[in-house]
Short mmCIF file of C-alpha atoms and ligand atoms in Angstrom, two decimals:
data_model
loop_
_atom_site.label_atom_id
_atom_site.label_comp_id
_atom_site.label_asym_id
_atom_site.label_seq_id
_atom_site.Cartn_x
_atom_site.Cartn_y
_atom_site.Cartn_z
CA UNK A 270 159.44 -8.34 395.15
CA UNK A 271 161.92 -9.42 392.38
CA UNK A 272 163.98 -11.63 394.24
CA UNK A 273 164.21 -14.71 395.87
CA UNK A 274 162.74 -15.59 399.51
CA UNK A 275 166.04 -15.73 401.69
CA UNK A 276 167.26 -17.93 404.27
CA UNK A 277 170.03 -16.78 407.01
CA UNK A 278 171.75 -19.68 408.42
CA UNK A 279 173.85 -18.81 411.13
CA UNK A 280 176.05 -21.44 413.01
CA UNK A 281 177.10 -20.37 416.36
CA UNK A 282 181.09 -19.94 416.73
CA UNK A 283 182.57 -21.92 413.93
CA UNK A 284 185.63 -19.77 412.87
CA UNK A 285 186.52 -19.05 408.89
CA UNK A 286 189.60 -22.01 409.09
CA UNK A 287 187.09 -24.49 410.28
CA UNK A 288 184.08 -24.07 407.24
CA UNK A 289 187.10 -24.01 405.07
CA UNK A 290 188.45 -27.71 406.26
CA UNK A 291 184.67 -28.47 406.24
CA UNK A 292 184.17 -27.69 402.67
CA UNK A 293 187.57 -28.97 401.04
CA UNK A 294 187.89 -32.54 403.29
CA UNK A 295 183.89 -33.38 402.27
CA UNK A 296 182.96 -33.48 405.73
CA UNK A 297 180.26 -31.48 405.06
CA UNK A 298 178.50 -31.48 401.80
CA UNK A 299 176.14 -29.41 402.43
CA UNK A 300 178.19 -26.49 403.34
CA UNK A 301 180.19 -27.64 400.42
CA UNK A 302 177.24 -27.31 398.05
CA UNK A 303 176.42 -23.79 399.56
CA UNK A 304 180.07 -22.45 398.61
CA UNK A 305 180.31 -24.00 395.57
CA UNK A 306 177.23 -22.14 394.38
CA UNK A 307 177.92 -18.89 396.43
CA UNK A 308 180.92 -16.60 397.50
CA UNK A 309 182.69 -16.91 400.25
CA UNK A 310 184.99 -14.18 402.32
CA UNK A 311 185.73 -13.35 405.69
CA UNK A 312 183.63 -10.60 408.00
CA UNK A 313 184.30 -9.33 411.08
CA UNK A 314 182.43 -9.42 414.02
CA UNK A 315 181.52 -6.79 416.72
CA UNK A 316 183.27 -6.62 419.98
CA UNK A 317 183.13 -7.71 423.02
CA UNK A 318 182.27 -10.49 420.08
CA UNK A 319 179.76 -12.50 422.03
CA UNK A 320 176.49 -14.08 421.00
CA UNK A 321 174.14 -11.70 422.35
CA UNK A 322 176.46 -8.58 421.02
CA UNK A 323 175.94 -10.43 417.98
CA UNK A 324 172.92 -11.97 417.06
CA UNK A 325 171.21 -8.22 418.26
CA UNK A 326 173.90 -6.74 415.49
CA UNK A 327 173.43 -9.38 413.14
CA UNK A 328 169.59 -8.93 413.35
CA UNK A 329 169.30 -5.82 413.34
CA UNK A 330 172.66 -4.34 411.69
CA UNK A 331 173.36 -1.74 414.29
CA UNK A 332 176.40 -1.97 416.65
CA UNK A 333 175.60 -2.42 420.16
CA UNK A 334 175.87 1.88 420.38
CA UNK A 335 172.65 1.33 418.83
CA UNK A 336 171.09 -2.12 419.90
CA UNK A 337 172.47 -1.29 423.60
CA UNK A 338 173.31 -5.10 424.50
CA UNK A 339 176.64 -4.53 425.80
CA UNK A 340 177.53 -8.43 426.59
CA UNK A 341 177.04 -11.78 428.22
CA UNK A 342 176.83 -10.03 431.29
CA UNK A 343 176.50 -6.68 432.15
CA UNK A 344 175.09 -3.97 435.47
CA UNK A 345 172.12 -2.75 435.08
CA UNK A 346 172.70 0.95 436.01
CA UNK A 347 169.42 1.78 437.11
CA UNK A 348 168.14 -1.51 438.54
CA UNK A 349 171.69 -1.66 440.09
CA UNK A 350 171.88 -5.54 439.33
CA UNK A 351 173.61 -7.84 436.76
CA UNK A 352 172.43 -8.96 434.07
CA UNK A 353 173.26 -12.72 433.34
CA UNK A 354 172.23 -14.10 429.96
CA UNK A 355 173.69 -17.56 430.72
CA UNK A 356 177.21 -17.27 431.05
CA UNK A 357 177.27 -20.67 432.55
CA UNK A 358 174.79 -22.64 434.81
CA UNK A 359 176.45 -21.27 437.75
CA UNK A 360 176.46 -17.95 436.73
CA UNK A 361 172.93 -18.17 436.28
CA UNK A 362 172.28 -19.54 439.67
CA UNK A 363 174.51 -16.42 441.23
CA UNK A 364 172.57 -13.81 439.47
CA UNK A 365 169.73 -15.01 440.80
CA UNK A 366 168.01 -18.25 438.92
CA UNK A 367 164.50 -16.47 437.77
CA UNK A 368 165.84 -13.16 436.79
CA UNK A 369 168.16 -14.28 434.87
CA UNK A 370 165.60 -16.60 432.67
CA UNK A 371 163.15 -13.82 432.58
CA UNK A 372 166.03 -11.47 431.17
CA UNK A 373 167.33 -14.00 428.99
CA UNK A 374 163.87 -14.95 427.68
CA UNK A 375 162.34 -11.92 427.88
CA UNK A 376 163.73 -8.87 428.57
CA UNK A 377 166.50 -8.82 426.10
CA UNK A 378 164.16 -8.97 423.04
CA UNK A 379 161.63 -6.62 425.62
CA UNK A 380 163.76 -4.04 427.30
CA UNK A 381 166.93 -3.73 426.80
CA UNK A 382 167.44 -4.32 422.99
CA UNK A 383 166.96 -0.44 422.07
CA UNK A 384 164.16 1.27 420.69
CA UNK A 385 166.52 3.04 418.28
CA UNK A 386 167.38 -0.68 416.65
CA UNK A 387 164.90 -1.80 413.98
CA UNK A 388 165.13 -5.78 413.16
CA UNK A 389 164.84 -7.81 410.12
CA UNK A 390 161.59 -8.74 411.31
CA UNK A 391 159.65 -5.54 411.67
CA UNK A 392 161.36 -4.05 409.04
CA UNK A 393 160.63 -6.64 406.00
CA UNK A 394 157.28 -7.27 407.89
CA UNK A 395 156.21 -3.93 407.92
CA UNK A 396 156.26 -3.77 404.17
CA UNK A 397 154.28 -7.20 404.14
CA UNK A 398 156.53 -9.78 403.86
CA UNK A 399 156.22 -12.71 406.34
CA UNK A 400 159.32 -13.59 408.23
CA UNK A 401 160.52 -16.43 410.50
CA UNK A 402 162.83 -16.89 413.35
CA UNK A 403 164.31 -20.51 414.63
CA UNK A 404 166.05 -20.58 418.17
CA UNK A 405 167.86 -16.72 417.18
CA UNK A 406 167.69 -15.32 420.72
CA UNK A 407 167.31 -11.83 419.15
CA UNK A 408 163.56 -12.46 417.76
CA UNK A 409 161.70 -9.23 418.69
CA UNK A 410 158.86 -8.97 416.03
CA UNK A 411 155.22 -7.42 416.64
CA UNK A 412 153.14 -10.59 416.85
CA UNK A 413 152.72 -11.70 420.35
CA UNK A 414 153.30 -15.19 421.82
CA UNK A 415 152.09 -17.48 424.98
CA UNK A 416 154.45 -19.79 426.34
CA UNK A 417 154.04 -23.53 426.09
CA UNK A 418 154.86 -24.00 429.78
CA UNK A 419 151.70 -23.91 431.77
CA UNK A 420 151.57 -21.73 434.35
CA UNK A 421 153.83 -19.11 432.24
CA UNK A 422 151.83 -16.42 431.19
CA UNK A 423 154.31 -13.55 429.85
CA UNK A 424 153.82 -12.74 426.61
CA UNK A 425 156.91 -12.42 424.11
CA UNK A 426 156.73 -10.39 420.56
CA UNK A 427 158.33 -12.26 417.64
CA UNK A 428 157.91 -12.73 413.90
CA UNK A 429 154.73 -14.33 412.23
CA UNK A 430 156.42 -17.50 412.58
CA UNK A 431 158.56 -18.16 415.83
CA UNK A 432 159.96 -20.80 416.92
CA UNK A 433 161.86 -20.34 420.26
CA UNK A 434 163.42 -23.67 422.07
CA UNK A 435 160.08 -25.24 422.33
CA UNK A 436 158.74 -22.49 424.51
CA UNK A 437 157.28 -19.97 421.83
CA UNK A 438 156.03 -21.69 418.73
CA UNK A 439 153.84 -19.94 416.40
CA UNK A 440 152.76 -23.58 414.27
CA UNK A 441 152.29 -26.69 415.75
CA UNK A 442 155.63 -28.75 413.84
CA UNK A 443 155.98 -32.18 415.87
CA UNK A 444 159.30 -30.77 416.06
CA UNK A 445 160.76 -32.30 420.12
CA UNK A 446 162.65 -30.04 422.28
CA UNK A 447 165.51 -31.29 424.85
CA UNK A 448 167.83 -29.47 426.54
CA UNK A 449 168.61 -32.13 428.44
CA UNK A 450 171.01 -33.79 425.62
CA UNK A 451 172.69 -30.59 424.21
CA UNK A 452 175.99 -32.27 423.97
CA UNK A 453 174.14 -34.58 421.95
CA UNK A 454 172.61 -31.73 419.45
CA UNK A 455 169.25 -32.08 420.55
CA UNK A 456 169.19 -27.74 420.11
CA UNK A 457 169.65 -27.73 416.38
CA UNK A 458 167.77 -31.06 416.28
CA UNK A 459 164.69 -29.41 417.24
CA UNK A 460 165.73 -26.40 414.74
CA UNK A 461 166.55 -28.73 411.82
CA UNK A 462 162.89 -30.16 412.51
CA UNK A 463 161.07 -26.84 412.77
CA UNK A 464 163.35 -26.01 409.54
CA UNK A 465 162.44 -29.02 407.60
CA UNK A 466 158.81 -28.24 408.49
CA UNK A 467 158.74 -24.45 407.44
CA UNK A 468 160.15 -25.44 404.03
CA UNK A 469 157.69 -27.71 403.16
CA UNK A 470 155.69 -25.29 403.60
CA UNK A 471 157.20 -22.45 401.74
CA UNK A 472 155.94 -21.07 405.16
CA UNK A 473 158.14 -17.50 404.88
CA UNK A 474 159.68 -14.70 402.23
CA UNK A 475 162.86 -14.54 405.16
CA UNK A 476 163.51 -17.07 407.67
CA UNK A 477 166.88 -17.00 410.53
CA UNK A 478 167.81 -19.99 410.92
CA UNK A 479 170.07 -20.55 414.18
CA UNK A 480 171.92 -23.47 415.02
CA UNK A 481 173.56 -23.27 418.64
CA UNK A 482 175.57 -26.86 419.03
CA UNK A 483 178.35 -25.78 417.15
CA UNK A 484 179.62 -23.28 419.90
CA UNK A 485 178.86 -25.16 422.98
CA UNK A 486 180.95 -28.22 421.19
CA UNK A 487 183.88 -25.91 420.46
CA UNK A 488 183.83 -24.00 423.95
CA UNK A 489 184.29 -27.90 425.31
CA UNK A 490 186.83 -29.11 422.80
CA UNK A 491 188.00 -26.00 421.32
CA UNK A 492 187.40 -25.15 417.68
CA UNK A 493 189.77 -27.47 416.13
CA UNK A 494 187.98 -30.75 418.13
CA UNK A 495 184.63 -29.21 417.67
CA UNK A 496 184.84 -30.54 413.98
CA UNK A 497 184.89 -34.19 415.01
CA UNK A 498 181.90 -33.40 417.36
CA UNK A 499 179.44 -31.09 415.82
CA UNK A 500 180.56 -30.56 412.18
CA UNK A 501 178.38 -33.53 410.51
CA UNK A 502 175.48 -32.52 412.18
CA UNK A 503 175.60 -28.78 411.77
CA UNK A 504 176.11 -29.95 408.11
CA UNK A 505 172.89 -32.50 408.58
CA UNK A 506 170.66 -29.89 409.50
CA UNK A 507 171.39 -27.85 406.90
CA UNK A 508 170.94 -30.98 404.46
CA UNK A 509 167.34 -31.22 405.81
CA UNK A 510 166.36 -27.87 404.39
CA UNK A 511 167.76 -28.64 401.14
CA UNK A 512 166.14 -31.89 401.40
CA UNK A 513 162.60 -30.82 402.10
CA UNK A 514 162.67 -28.80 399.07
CA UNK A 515 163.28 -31.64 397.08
CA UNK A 516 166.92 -31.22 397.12
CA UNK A 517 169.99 -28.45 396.89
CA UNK A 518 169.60 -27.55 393.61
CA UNK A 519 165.24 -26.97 394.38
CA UNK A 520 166.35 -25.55 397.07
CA UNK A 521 168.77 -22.38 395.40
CA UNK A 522 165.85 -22.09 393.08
CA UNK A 523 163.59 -20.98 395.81
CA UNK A 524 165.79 -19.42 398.35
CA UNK A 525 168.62 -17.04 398.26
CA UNK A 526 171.14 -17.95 400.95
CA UNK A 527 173.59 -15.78 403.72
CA UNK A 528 175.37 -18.89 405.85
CA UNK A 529 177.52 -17.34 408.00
CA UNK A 530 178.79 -17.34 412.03
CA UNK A 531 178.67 -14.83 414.62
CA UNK A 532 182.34 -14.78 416.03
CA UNK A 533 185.23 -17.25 415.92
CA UNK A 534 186.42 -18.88 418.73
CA UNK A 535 190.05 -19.35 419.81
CA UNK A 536 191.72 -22.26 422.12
CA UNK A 537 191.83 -20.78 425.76
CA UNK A 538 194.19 -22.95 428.55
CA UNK A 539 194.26 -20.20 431.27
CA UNK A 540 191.83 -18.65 433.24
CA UNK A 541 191.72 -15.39 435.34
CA UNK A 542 189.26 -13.05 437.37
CA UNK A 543 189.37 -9.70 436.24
CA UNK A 544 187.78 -9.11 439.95
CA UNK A 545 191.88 -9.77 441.27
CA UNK A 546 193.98 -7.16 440.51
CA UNK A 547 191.12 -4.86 440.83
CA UNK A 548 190.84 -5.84 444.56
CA UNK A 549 191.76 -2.47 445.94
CA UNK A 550 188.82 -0.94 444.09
CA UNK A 551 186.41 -3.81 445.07
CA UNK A 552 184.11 -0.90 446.90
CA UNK A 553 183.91 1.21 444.11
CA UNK A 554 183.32 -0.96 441.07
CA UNK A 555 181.29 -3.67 439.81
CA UNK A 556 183.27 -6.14 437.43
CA UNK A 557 180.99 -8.31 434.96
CA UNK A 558 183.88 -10.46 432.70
CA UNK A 559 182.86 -13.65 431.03
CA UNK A 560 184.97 -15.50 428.25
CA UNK A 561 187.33 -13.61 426.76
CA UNK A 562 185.80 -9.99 427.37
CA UNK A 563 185.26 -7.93 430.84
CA UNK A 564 183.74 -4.63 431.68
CA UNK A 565 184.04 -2.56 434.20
CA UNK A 566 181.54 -0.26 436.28
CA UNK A 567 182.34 3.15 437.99
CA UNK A 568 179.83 2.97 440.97
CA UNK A 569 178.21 6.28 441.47
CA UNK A 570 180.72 6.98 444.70
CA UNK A 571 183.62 5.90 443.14
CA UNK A 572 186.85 7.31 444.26
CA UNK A 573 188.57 5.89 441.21
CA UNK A 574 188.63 6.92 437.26
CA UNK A 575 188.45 4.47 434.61
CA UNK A 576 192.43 5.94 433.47
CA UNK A 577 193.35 4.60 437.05
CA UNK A 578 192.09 1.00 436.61
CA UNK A 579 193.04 0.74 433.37
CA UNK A 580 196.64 1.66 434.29
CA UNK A 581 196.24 -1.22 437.25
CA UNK A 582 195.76 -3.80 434.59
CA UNK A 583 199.12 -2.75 432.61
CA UNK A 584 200.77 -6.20 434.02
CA UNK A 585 197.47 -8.11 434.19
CA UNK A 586 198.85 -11.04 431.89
CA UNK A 587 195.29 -12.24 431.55
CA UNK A 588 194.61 -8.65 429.82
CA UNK A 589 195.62 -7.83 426.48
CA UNK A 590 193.71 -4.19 425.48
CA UNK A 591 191.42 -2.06 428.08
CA UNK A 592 189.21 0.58 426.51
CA UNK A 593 187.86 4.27 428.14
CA UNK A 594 186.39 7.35 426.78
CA UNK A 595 187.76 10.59 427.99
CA UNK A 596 185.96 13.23 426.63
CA UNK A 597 185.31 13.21 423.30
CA UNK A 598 188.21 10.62 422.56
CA UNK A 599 188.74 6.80 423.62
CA UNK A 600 191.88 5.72 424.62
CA UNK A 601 192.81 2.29 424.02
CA UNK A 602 195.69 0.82 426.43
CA UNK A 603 197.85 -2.25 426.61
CA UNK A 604 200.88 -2.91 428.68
CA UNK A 605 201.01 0.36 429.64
CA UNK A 606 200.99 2.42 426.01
CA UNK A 607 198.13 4.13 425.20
CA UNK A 608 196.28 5.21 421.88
CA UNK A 609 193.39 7.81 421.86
CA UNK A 610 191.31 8.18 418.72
CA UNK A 611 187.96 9.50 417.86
CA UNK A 612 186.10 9.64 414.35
CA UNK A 613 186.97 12.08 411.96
CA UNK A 614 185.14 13.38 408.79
CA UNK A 615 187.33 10.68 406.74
CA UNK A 616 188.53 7.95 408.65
CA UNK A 617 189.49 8.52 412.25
CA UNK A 618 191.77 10.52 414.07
CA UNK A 619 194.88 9.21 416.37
CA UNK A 620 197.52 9.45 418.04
CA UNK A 621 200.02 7.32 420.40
CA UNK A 622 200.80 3.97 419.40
CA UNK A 623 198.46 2.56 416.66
CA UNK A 624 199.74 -1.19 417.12
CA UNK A 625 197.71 -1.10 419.88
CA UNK A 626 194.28 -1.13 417.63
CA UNK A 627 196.28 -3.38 415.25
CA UNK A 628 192.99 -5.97 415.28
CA UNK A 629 190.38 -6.72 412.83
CA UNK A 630 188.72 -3.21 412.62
CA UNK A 631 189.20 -1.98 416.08
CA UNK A 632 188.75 1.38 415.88
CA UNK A 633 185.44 0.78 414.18
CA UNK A 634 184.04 -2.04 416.82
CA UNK A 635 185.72 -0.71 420.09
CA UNK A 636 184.06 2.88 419.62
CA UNK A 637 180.69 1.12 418.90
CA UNK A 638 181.09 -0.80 421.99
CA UNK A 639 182.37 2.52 424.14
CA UNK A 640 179.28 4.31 422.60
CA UNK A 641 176.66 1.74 424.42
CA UNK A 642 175.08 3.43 427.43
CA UNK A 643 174.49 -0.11 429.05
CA UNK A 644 178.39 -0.78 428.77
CA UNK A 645 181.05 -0.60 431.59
CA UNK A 646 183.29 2.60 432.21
CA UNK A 647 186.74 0.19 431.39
CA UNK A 648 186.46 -2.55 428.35
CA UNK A 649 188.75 -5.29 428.74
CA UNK A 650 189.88 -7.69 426.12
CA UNK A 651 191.71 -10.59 427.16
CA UNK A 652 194.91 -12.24 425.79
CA UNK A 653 195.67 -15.21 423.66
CA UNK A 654 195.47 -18.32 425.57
CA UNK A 655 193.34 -16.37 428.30
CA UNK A 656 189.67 -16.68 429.35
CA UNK A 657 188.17 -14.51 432.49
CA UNK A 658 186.21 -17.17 434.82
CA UNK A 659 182.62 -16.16 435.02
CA UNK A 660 180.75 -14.68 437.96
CA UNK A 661 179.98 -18.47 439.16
CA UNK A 662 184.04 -19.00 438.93
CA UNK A 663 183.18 -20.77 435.25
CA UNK A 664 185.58 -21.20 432.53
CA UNK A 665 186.57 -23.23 429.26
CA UNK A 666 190.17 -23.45 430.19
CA UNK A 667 191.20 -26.26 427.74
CA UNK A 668 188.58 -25.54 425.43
CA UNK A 669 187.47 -22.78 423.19
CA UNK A 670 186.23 -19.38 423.77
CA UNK A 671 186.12 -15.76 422.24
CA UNK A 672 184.74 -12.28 423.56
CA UNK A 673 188.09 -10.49 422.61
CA UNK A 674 189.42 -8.26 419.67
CA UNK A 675 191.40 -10.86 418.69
CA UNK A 676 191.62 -12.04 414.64
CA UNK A 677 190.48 -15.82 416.09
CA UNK A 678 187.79 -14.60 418.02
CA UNK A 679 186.92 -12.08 415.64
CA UNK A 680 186.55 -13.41 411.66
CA UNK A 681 183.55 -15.57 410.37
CA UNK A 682 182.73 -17.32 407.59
CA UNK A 683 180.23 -15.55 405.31
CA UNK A 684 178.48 -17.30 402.38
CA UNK A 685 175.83 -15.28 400.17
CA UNK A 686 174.25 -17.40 397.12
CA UNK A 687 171.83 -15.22 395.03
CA UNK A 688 172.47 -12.03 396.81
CA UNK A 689 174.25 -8.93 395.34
CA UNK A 690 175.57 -7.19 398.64
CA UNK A 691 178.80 -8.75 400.16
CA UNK A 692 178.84 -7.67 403.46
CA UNK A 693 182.56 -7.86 405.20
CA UNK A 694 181.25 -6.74 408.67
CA UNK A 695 178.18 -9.37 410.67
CA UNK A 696 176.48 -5.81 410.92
CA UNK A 697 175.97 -5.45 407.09
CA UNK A 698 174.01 -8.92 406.92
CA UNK A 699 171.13 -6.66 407.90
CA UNK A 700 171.43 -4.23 405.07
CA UNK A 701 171.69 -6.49 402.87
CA UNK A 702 168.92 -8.85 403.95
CA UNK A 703 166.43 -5.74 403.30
CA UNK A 704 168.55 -4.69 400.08
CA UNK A 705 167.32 -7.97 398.56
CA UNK A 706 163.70 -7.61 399.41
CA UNK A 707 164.20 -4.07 398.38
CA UNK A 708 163.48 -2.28 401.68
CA UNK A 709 165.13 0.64 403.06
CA UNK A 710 167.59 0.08 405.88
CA UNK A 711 167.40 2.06 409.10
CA UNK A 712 169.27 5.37 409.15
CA UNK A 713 171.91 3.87 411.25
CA UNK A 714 172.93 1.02 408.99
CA UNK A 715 173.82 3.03 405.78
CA UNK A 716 176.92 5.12 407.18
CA UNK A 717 178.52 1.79 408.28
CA UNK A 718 179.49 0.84 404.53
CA UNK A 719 182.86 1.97 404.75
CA UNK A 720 186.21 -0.08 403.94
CA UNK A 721 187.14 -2.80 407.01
CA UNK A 722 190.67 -2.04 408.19
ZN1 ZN B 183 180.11 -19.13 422.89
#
């Protein structure tokens, strides 16, 4: 290996505008430092752009066509039953309490991230390198893993080193877990610790480093009043990396860097269920919406079509874009104009009303997410200002959200710092984590490179 070992910080839902005011009022020096010795742009995201859709793309550089986690919440075709991976506490506890740990826990990383995906983890650690994973729920590696809990006994597969909220931990740190005071950080406190603890050590060659607090503070106080909250100490656990390598400047001598987020978030103040002006379908569907994205199932006896419901959301004001495939095309509606497209040997091929796709690389993301067998028939994204209450009623009306196509929901921050790729999509971070220990990327991730519209 030529390069550096390589850290990928990712900070759950803080939006481009915010890491900018971070860096230029000195809120945050150590996301300062990072840009100052780094580049900085803009990526997009994936859609629905949601943290499980994107941590699995993130990790593993595949769009969820490939990586098959459709969203938050989803039907499980087969099983016929949702899927909740913690929506809200409610949700949870109307999904059913212990499924929904044991699929959040275990069965995303287990059975329904796809085969066809490869992640960072097997891919560097096939070739030898040792890698490490803090708190990323996407974590599926080959080395397997007891719980902490007594009286758990399932086994989960993760990197060398794993560290999983306290409950999977591959090296005894010191580090304390607490849920209990999330508002209060305690997540990325328990990261920052494990962090602190694996640099010391020089414990990895690649290590994902996820910090969590950032989102839930911005889904309660939207992601202008998440700053005041959660900004210093995203920025302090950050600084205790660079610290226990004796410093920022030790520390960009030993590590290349890729700080980046997984989707924005945008200020939501009304809330909707997708499940209402669907009512006269309520026997042949199943509706799974949550933030600012919604799907919907065709149950096998279905008298409707997907074209139908879509066209019974055109004055839906909580619904901005729906999304089908007919045949070989996808059709893209809002407000009752329609755009069908499908990829072409250059490009892609349309016609109807291409304002419709006007956001961040739509064409690109939405056929990705029409492409996942685990996704619904219909794909709604909501409108500005609009959030769809979760299947326990939950919403963050007067706070922050994101799920849609939307630019706010849709751009992060990137920073690289000793890495030559600049990826402009969350699904090249991948590629270019293995480009830098000089590994091959999967098949799937080296058609992607194509110019972001
Ligand atoms: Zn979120």
């Amino acid at each position: 290996m030529a390069g550096k070992k390589l850290v990928l910080m990712v900070v759950d839902g803080m939006t481009p505008a915010a890491f900018e005011r971070a860096v230029d009022s000195g809120r945050a020096p150590a996301l300062a430092f990072l840009a100052q010795h780094g580049t900085y742009r803009q990526a997009v995201s994936v859609f629905p752009s949601l943290t499980p859709v994107c941590l699995s793309s993130i990790v593993t550089g595949a769009g969820p066509d490939v990586h098959l986690i459709p969203h938050l919440v989803w039907w499980h075709r087969e099983q016929k039953r949702i899927v909740e991976y913690g929506s809200s506490f409610s949700a949870l506890r109307v999904a059913g309490m212990a499924q929904s740990i044991t699929d959040t826990i275990y069965n995303m990383n287990q059975r329904h991230l796809g085969a066809g995906a490869v992640t960072v983890y097997e891919a560097l650690e096939d070739k030898g390198f040792v890698t490490a994973a803090v708190n990323i729920t996407c974590y599926r590696g080959r080395t397997p893993y007891r719980p902490t809990v007594p009286g758990m006994t399932r086994l989960a597969y993760g990197p060398k080193r794993f560290f999983y909220y306290g409950l999977f931990e591959s090296d005894a740190t010191g580090a304390p877990f607490a849920m209990r005071n999330r508002a209060a950080g305690s997540v990325d406190l328990y990261a920052a610790a494990v962090g602190r603890w694996l640099v010391t050590r020089d414990g990895f060659d690649f290590l994902a480093y996820y910090l969590s607090d950032y989102d839930y503070a911005s889904h309660v106080h939207g992601p202008e009043g998440a700053e005041d909250v959660a900004l210093e100490r995203i920025d302090s656990a950050i600084q205790m990396l660079f610290d226990a390598a004796g410093g920022g400047d030790a520390f960009l001598e030993r590590y290349a860097v890729i700080l980046h987020s997984d989707h924005g978030q945008t200020d939501v103040t009304q809330s909707a269920r997708l499940e209402v002006p669907l009512t006269a379908f309520a026997d042949d569907v199943v509706v799974t919406a949550s933030n600012r994205a919604g799907q919907v199932y065709l149950l096998p006896h279905a008298r409707v079509d997907a074209a139908r419901l879509a066209a019974q959301l055109d004055s839906e004001p909580s619904v901005e874009t729906s999304l089908r495939l007919e045949g070989d095309e996808a059709v893209a509606r809002r407000e009752g104009e329609e755009l069908r497209f499908r990829p072409a040997r250059t490009g892609w091929e349309t016609s109807g009303d291409a304002a419709i796709l006007d956001q961040p690389d739509a064409l690109h993301r939405t056929w990705s997410a029409l492409a996942n067998p685990n996704a619904g028939e219909l794909l709604v994204a909501a409108a500005e200002g609009w959030e769809f209450a979760d299947i326990g009623g939950r919403d963050h009306a007067g706070g922050g959200s994101h799920g849609s196509l939307g630019a706010g929901d849709s751009f992060v921050p990137l920073v690289t710092v000793g890495v030559d790729a600049a990826p402009a999509r969350i699904t090249e971070i991948a590629p270019a984590v293995l480009a830098h220990f000089g590994v091959e990327p999967p098949p799937y991730a080296t058609a992607v490179l194509t110019n972001v519209a």
